[in-house]
Amino acid sequence: MDEIYVSTDVETDGPVAGRHSMLSIGSAAYSADKRLLATFSANLETLPELAADDATTAWWATQPEAWAACRENPEPPRVAMMRYVAWLKALPGKPVFVAYPAAFDFPFVYWYLTRYAGDNPFGFSVIDIKTYAMAVLRRPYRTCGKASMPPDWFDPMPHTHVALDDALEQGALFCNMLRANLDAARG
């Protein structure tokens, strides 16, 4: 079964899964050859038992369009995550979670999947894009941010802080990195 690279971005009201709510999730499923196979997005209701982080709330105030987008038609977390699991299981291969940074996005997705859907089709198959850049570029991790990546790794796509937009952008970036790495290995 082929791996499907599920580029995922979440928007939240704070930095810690289980302490803050996930506001939206966007995923773009790519094949290794950069074919976009499917997308998923959902806005979620906030959890009443969790509080928003003050610094994150202040940051959202500077992003009114993205804030409006992630608050449009929110659904209960259980409904959204059950739909997400069904979407992941319908993909034509084994899903691999891809994010930038995975250390932020995956804990939220994992927590919501296990709490509200009782299932996590990813297991612990997770790729962090910056870590992958470190390996491809053969440079220290902290020197491998987007500003130091080769320009040909980037497609002209916006970074809007709308979860699906950012998942599409990051998925294309990952596929371009994957192609560059495989091309270099072939010689």
PDB file of C-alpha atoms in Angstrom:
ATOM      1  CA  MET A   1       0.000   0.000   0.000  1.00  0.00           C
ATOM      2  CA  ASP A   2       1.387   3.403  -0.967  1.00  0.00           C
ATOM      3  CA  GLU A   3       2.020   6.077   1.592  1.00  0.00           C
ATOM      4  CA  ILE A   4      -0.211   9.117   1.341  1.00  0.00           C
ATOM      5  CA  TYR A   5       1.342  12.304   2.689  1.00  0.00           C
ATOM      6  CA  VAL A   6      -1.375  14.127   4.615  1.00  0.00           C
ATOM      7  CA  SER A   7      -0.160  17.683   5.011  1.00  0.00           C
ATOM      8  CA  THR A   8      -2.058  19.060   7.966  1.00  0.00           C
ATOM      9  CA  ASP A   9      -2.400  22.454   9.584  1.00  0.00           C
ATOM     10  CA  VAL A  10      -4.408  23.369  12.631  1.00  0.00           C
ATOM     11  CA  GLU A  11      -5.469  26.692  14.041  1.00  0.00           C
ATOM     12  CA  THR A  12      -5.960  26.888  17.795  1.00  0.00           C
ATOM     13  CA  ASP A  13      -6.730  29.297  20.609  1.00  0.00           C
ATOM     14  CA  GLY A  14      -3.537  28.412  22.486  1.00  0.00           C
ATOM     15  CA  PRO A  15      -0.317  26.409  22.305  1.00  0.00           C
ATOM     16  CA  VAL A  16      -1.160  23.256  24.283  1.00  0.00           C
ATOM     17  CA  ALA A  17      -3.406  20.377  23.191  1.00  0.00           C
ATOM     18  CA  GLY A  18      -5.842  19.421  25.945  1.00  0.00           C
ATOM     19  CA  ARG A  19      -5.505  22.871  27.501  1.00  0.00           C
ATOM     20  CA  HIS A  20      -6.619  24.913  24.505  1.00  0.00           C
ATOM     21  CA  SER A  21      -9.134  24.300  21.736  1.00  0.00           C
ATOM     22  CA  MET A  22      -8.433  23.394  18.138  1.00  0.00           C
ATOM     23  CA  LEU A  23     -10.396  25.922  16.094  1.00  0.00           C
ATOM     24  CA  SER A  24      -9.881  24.414  12.656  1.00  0.00           C
ATOM     25  CA  ILE A  25      -8.106  21.630  10.834  1.00  0.00           C
ATOM     26  CA  GLY A  26      -7.120  21.416   7.194  1.00  0.00           C
ATOM     27  CA  SER A  27      -5.505  18.448   5.474  1.00  0.00           C
ATOM     28  CA  ALA A  28      -4.300  17.940   1.914  1.00  0.00           C
ATOM     29  CA  ALA A  29      -3.526  14.369   0.861  1.00  0.00           C
ATOM     30  CA  TYR A  30      -0.662  14.108  -1.632  1.00  0.00           C
ATOM     31  CA  SER A  31       0.938  11.177  -3.415  1.00  0.00           C
ATOM     32  CA  ALA A  32       4.743  11.084  -3.504  1.00  0.00           C
ATOM     33  CA  ASP A  33       4.622  12.485  -7.053  1.00  0.00           C
ATOM     34  CA  LYS A  34       2.739  15.567  -5.788  1.00  0.00           C
ATOM     35  CA  ARG A  35      -0.731  14.641  -7.005  1.00  0.00           C
ATOM     36  CA  LEU A  36      -3.323  16.235  -4.771  1.00  0.00           C
ATOM     37  CA  LEU A  37      -5.660  13.320  -4.002  1.00  0.00           C
ATOM     38  CA  ALA A  38      -8.169  14.877  -1.605  1.00  0.00           C
ATOM     39  CA  THR A  39      -8.672  17.638   0.930  1.00  0.00           C
ATOM     40  CA  PHE A  40     -10.439  17.905   4.264  1.00  0.00           C
ATOM     41  CA  SER A  41     -11.314  20.894   6.388  1.00  0.00           C
ATOM     42  CA  ALA A  42     -13.450  21.571   9.411  1.00  0.00           C
ATOM     43  CA  ASN A  43     -13.991  24.346  11.888  1.00  0.00           C
ATOM     44  CA  LEU A  44     -14.599  23.117  15.414  1.00  0.00           C
ATOM     45  CA  GLU A  45     -16.576  24.459  18.318  1.00  0.00           C
ATOM     46  CA  THR A  46     -14.365  25.505  21.198  1.00  0.00           C
ATOM     47  CA  LEU A  47     -14.391  23.297  24.271  1.00  0.00           C
ATOM     48  CA  PRO A  48     -16.124  25.061  27.179  1.00  0.00           C
ATOM     49  CA  GLU A  49     -13.845  23.439  29.759  1.00  0.00           C
ATOM     50  CA  LEU A  50     -10.729  24.879  28.093  1.00  0.00           C
ATOM     51  CA  ALA A  51      -9.612  28.503  28.148  1.00  0.00           C
ATOM     52  CA  ALA A  52      -8.099  30.536  25.333  1.00  0.00           C
ATOM     53  CA  ASP A  53      -4.510  31.669  25.768  1.00  0.00           C
ATOM     54  CA  ASP A  54      -4.125  35.454  26.162  1.00  0.00           C
ATOM     55  CA  ALA A  55      -1.127  35.764  23.811  1.00  0.00           C
ATOM     56  CA  THR A  56      -2.851  33.670  21.154  1.00  0.00           C
ATOM     57  CA  THR A  57      -6.026  35.743  21.497  1.00  0.00           C
ATOM     58  CA  ALA A  58      -3.960  38.898  20.974  1.00  0.00           C
ATOM     59  CA  TRP A  59      -2.346  37.351  17.880  1.00  0.00           C
ATOM     60  CA  TRP A  60      -5.759  36.420  16.443  1.00  0.00           C
ATOM     61  CA  ALA A  61      -6.784  40.080  16.796  1.00  0.00           C
ATOM     62  CA  THR A  62      -4.110  40.861  14.165  1.00  0.00           C
ATOM     63  CA  GLN A  63      -5.560  38.249  11.761  1.00  0.00           C
ATOM     64  CA  PRO A  64      -9.243  39.197  11.332  1.00  0.00           C
ATOM     65  CA  GLU A  65      -9.766  37.414   7.986  1.00  0.00           C
ATOM     66  CA  ALA A  66      -8.231  34.158   9.196  1.00  0.00           C
ATOM     67  CA  TRP A  67     -10.171  34.433  12.467  1.00  0.00           C
ATOM     68  CA  ALA A  68     -13.449  34.889  10.582  1.00  0.00           C
ATOM     69  CA  ALA A  69     -12.613  31.907   8.355  1.00  0.00           C
ATOM     70  CA  CYS A  70     -11.942  29.556  11.283  1.00  0.00           C
ATOM     71  CA  ARG A  71     -15.120  30.570  13.123  1.00  0.00           C
ATOM     72  CA  GLU A  72     -17.455  30.030  10.167  1.00  0.00           C
ATOM     73  CA  ASN A  73     -19.893  27.131  10.681  1.00  0.00           C
ATOM     74  CA  PRO A  74     -18.070  25.363  13.540  1.00  0.00           C
ATOM     75  CA  GLU A  75     -19.156  21.820  14.264  1.00  0.00           C
ATOM     76  CA  PRO A  76     -18.937  19.704  17.406  1.00  0.00           C
ATOM     77  CA  PRO A  77     -15.477  18.121  17.745  1.00  0.00           C
ATOM     78  CA  ARG A  78     -16.901  14.579  17.769  1.00  0.00           C
ATOM     79  CA  VAL A  79     -18.694  15.143  14.454  1.00  0.00           C
ATOM     80  CA  ALA A  80     -15.641  16.748  12.828  1.00  0.00           C
ATOM     81  CA  MET A  81     -13.193  14.100  14.022  1.00  0.00           C
ATOM     82  CA  MET A  82     -15.435  11.199  13.029  1.00  0.00           C
ATOM     83  CA  ARG A  83     -15.665  12.747   9.542  1.00  0.00           C
ATOM     84  CA  TYR A  84     -11.886  13.154   9.543  1.00  0.00           C
ATOM     85  CA  VAL A  85     -11.277   9.501  10.438  1.00  0.00           C
ATOM     86  CA  ALA A  86     -13.669   8.377   7.683  1.00  0.00           C
ATOM     87  CA  TRP A  87     -11.865  10.671   5.213  1.00  0.00           C
ATOM     88  CA  LEU A  88      -8.430   9.334   6.237  1.00  0.00           C
ATOM     89  CA  LYS A  89      -9.581   5.713   5.938  1.00  0.00           C
ATOM     90  CA  ALA A  90     -10.992   6.379   2.456  1.00  0.00           C
ATOM     91  CA  LEU A  91      -7.603   7.528   1.131  1.00  0.00           C
ATOM     92  CA  PRO A  92      -5.987   5.113  -1.357  1.00  0.00           C
ATOM     93  CA  GLY A  93      -3.003   4.360   0.862  1.00  0.00           C
ATOM     94  CA  LYS A  94      -1.547   4.531   4.339  1.00  0.00           C
ATOM     95  CA  PRO A  95      -1.687   8.078   5.764  1.00  0.00           C
ATOM     96  CA  VAL A  96       1.489   9.761   6.979  1.00  0.00           C
ATOM     97  CA  PHE A  97       1.011  13.002   8.907  1.00  0.00           C
ATOM     98  CA  VAL A  98       3.118  15.883   7.533  1.00  0.00           C
ATOM     99  CA  ALA A  99       3.310  19.333   9.142  1.00  0.00           C
ATOM    100  CA  TYR A 100       5.428  22.417   9.775  1.00  0.00           C
ATOM    101  CA  PRO A 101       5.970  22.152  12.698  1.00  0.00           C
ATOM    102  CA  ALA A 102       4.676  18.676  13.456  1.00  0.00           C
ATOM    103  CA  ALA A 103       5.493  19.217  17.136  1.00  0.00           C
ATOM    104  CA  PHE A 104       2.651  21.754  17.249  1.00  0.00           C
ATOM    105  CA  ASP A 105       0.034  20.329  14.899  1.00  0.00           C
ATOM    106  CA  PHE A 106       0.253  16.594  15.638  1.00  0.00           C
ATOM    107  CA  PRO A 107      -0.426  16.786  19.405  1.00  0.00           C
ATOM    108  CA  PHE A 108      -3.686  18.636  18.735  1.00  0.00           C
ATOM    109  CA  VAL A 109      -4.763  16.206  16.005  1.00  0.00           C
ATOM    110  CA  TYR A 110      -3.748  13.176  18.082  1.00  0.00           C
ATOM    111  CA  TRP A 111      -5.567  14.457  21.182  1.00  0.00           C
ATOM    112  CA  TYR A 112      -8.752  15.276  19.258  1.00  0.00           C
ATOM    113  CA  LEU A 113      -8.709  12.005  17.302  1.00  0.00           C
ATOM    114  CA  THR A 114      -8.278   9.819  20.360  1.00  0.00           C
ATOM    115  CA  ARG A 115     -10.686  11.791  22.533  1.00  0.00           C
ATOM    116  CA  TYR A 116     -13.501  12.335  20.032  1.00  0.00           C
ATOM    117  CA  ALA A 117     -13.150   9.565  17.445  1.00  0.00           C
ATOM    118  CA  GLY A 118     -11.433   6.864  19.504  1.00  0.00           C
ATOM    119  CA  ASP A 119      -9.158   6.181  16.544  1.00  0.00           C
ATOM    120  CA  ASN A 120      -5.923   7.525  15.076  1.00  0.00           C
ATOM    121  CA  PRO A 121      -5.280   6.246  11.536  1.00  0.00           C
ATOM    122  CA  PHE A 122      -1.820   7.878  11.524  1.00  0.00           C
ATOM    123  CA  GLY A 123      -0.499   5.900  14.456  1.00  0.00           C
ATOM    124  CA  PHE A 124       2.776   7.705  15.065  1.00  0.00           C
ATOM    125  CA  SER A 125       3.728   8.086  11.389  1.00  0.00           C
ATOM    126  CA  VAL A 126       4.677  11.756  11.434  1.00  0.00           C
ATOM    127  CA  ILE A 127       7.072  13.812   9.319  1.00  0.00           C
ATOM    128  CA  ASP A 128       8.186  17.265  10.418  1.00  0.00           C
ATOM    129  CA  ILE A 129       9.018  19.351   7.334  1.00  0.00           C
ATOM    130  CA  LYS A 130      11.801  21.330   9.014  1.00  0.00           C
ATOM    131  CA  THR A 131      13.457  18.128  10.246  1.00  0.00           C
ATOM    132  CA  TYR A 132      13.213  16.686   6.744  1.00  0.00           C
ATOM    133  CA  ALA A 133      14.845  19.877   5.422  1.00  0.00           C
ATOM    134  CA  MET A 134      17.664  19.378   7.919  1.00  0.00           C
ATOM    135  CA  ALA A 135      18.305  15.896   6.536  1.00  0.00           C
ATOM    136  CA  VAL A 136      18.065  16.928   2.872  1.00  0.00           C
ATOM    137  CA  LEU A 137      20.219  20.044   3.310  1.00  0.00           C
ATOM    138  CA  ARG A 138      22.622  18.314   5.706  1.00  0.00           C
ATOM    139  CA  ARG A 139      22.646  21.334   7.992  1.00  0.00           C
ATOM    140  CA  PRO A 140      21.838  21.970  11.663  1.00  0.00           C
ATOM    141  CA  TYR A 141      18.133  22.027  12.501  1.00  0.00           C
ATOM    142  CA  ARG A 142      17.983  25.652  13.649  1.00  0.00           C
ATOM    143  CA  THR A 143      19.439  26.819  10.320  1.00  0.00           C
ATOM    144  CA  CYS A 144      16.748  25.069   8.250  1.00  0.00           C
ATOM    145  CA  GLY A 145      13.791  27.439   8.484  1.00  0.00           C
ATOM    146  CA  LYS A 146      11.791  28.370   5.400  1.00  0.00           C
ATOM    147  CA  ALA A 147      13.990  31.421   4.769  1.00  0.00           C
ATOM    148  CA  SER A 148      17.027  29.189   4.255  1.00  0.00           C
ATOM    149  CA  MET A 149      15.335  26.608   2.021  1.00  0.00           C
ATOM    150  CA  PRO A 150      15.998  26.655  -1.741  1.00  0.00           C
ATOM    151  CA  PRO A 151      13.492  28.852  -3.618  1.00  0.00           C
ATOM    152  CA  ASP A 152      12.612  26.046  -6.036  1.00  0.00           C
ATOM    153  CA  TRP A 153      11.086  24.108  -3.123  1.00  0.00           C
ATOM    154  CA  PHE A 154       8.285  26.682  -2.922  1.00  0.00           C
ATOM    155  CA  ASP A 155       5.244  26.934  -5.139  1.00  0.00           C
ATOM    156  CA  PRO A 156       3.585  30.363  -5.412  1.00  0.00           C
ATOM    157  CA  MET A 157       0.922  29.653  -2.809  1.00  0.00           C
ATOM    158  CA  PRO A 158      -0.284  31.921  -0.012  1.00  0.00           C
ATOM    159  CA  HIS A 159       0.234  31.357   3.708  1.00  0.00           C
ATOM    160  CA  THR A 160      -3.062  32.737   5.049  1.00  0.00           C
ATOM    161  CA  HIS A 161      -3.415  31.096   8.472  1.00  0.00           C
ATOM    162  CA  VAL A 162      -6.527  29.405   7.083  1.00  0.00           C
ATOM    163  CA  ALA A 163      -5.878  25.752   7.891  1.00  0.00           C
ATOM    164  CA  LEU A 164      -6.607  24.240   4.469  1.00  0.00           C
ATOM    165  CA  ASP A 165      -4.696  26.957   2.584  1.00  0.00           C
ATOM    166  CA  ASP A 166      -1.641  26.374   4.753  1.00  0.00           C
ATOM    167  CA  ALA A 167      -1.943  22.582   4.497  1.00  0.00           C
ATOM    168  CA  LEU A 168      -1.954  22.851   0.689  1.00  0.00           C
ATOM    169  CA  GLU A 169       1.066  25.159   0.713  1.00  0.00           C
ATOM    170  CA  GLN A 170       3.042  22.976   3.120  1.00  0.00           C
ATOM    171  CA  GLY A 171       2.115  19.785   1.273  1.00  0.00           C
ATOM    172  CA  ALA A 172       3.444  21.189  -1.996  1.00  0.00           C
ATOM    173  CA  LEU A 173       6.625  22.249  -0.184  1.00  0.00           C
ATOM    174  CA  PHE A 174       7.080  18.756   1.246  1.00  0.00           C
ATOM    175  CA  CYS A 175       6.519  17.070  -2.133  1.00  0.00           C
ATOM    176  CA  ASN A 176       9.059  19.400  -3.759  1.00  0.00           C
ATOM    177  CA  MET A 177      11.560  18.531  -1.024  1.00  0.00           C
ATOM    178  CA  LEU A 178      10.847  14.823  -1.486  1.00  0.00           C
ATOM    179  CA  ARG A 179      11.409  15.077  -5.240  1.00  0.00           C
ATOM    180  CA  ALA A 180      14.682  17.022  -4.739  1.00  0.00           C
ATOM    181  CA  ASN A 181      15.909  14.442  -2.250  1.00  0.00           C
ATOM    182  CA  LEU A 182      15.036  11.485  -4.507  1.00  0.00           C
ATOM    183  CA  ASP A 183      16.578  13.214  -7.548  1.00  0.00           C
ATOM    184  CA  ALA A 184      19.798  13.825  -5.610  1.00  0.00           C
ATOM    185  CA  ALA A 185      19.899  10.177  -4.530  1.00  0.00           C
ATOM    186  CA  ARG A 186      19.600   9.038  -8.166  1.00  0.00           C
ATOM    187  CA  GLY A 187      22.571  11.109  -8.973  1.00  0.00           C
TER     188      GLY A 187
END
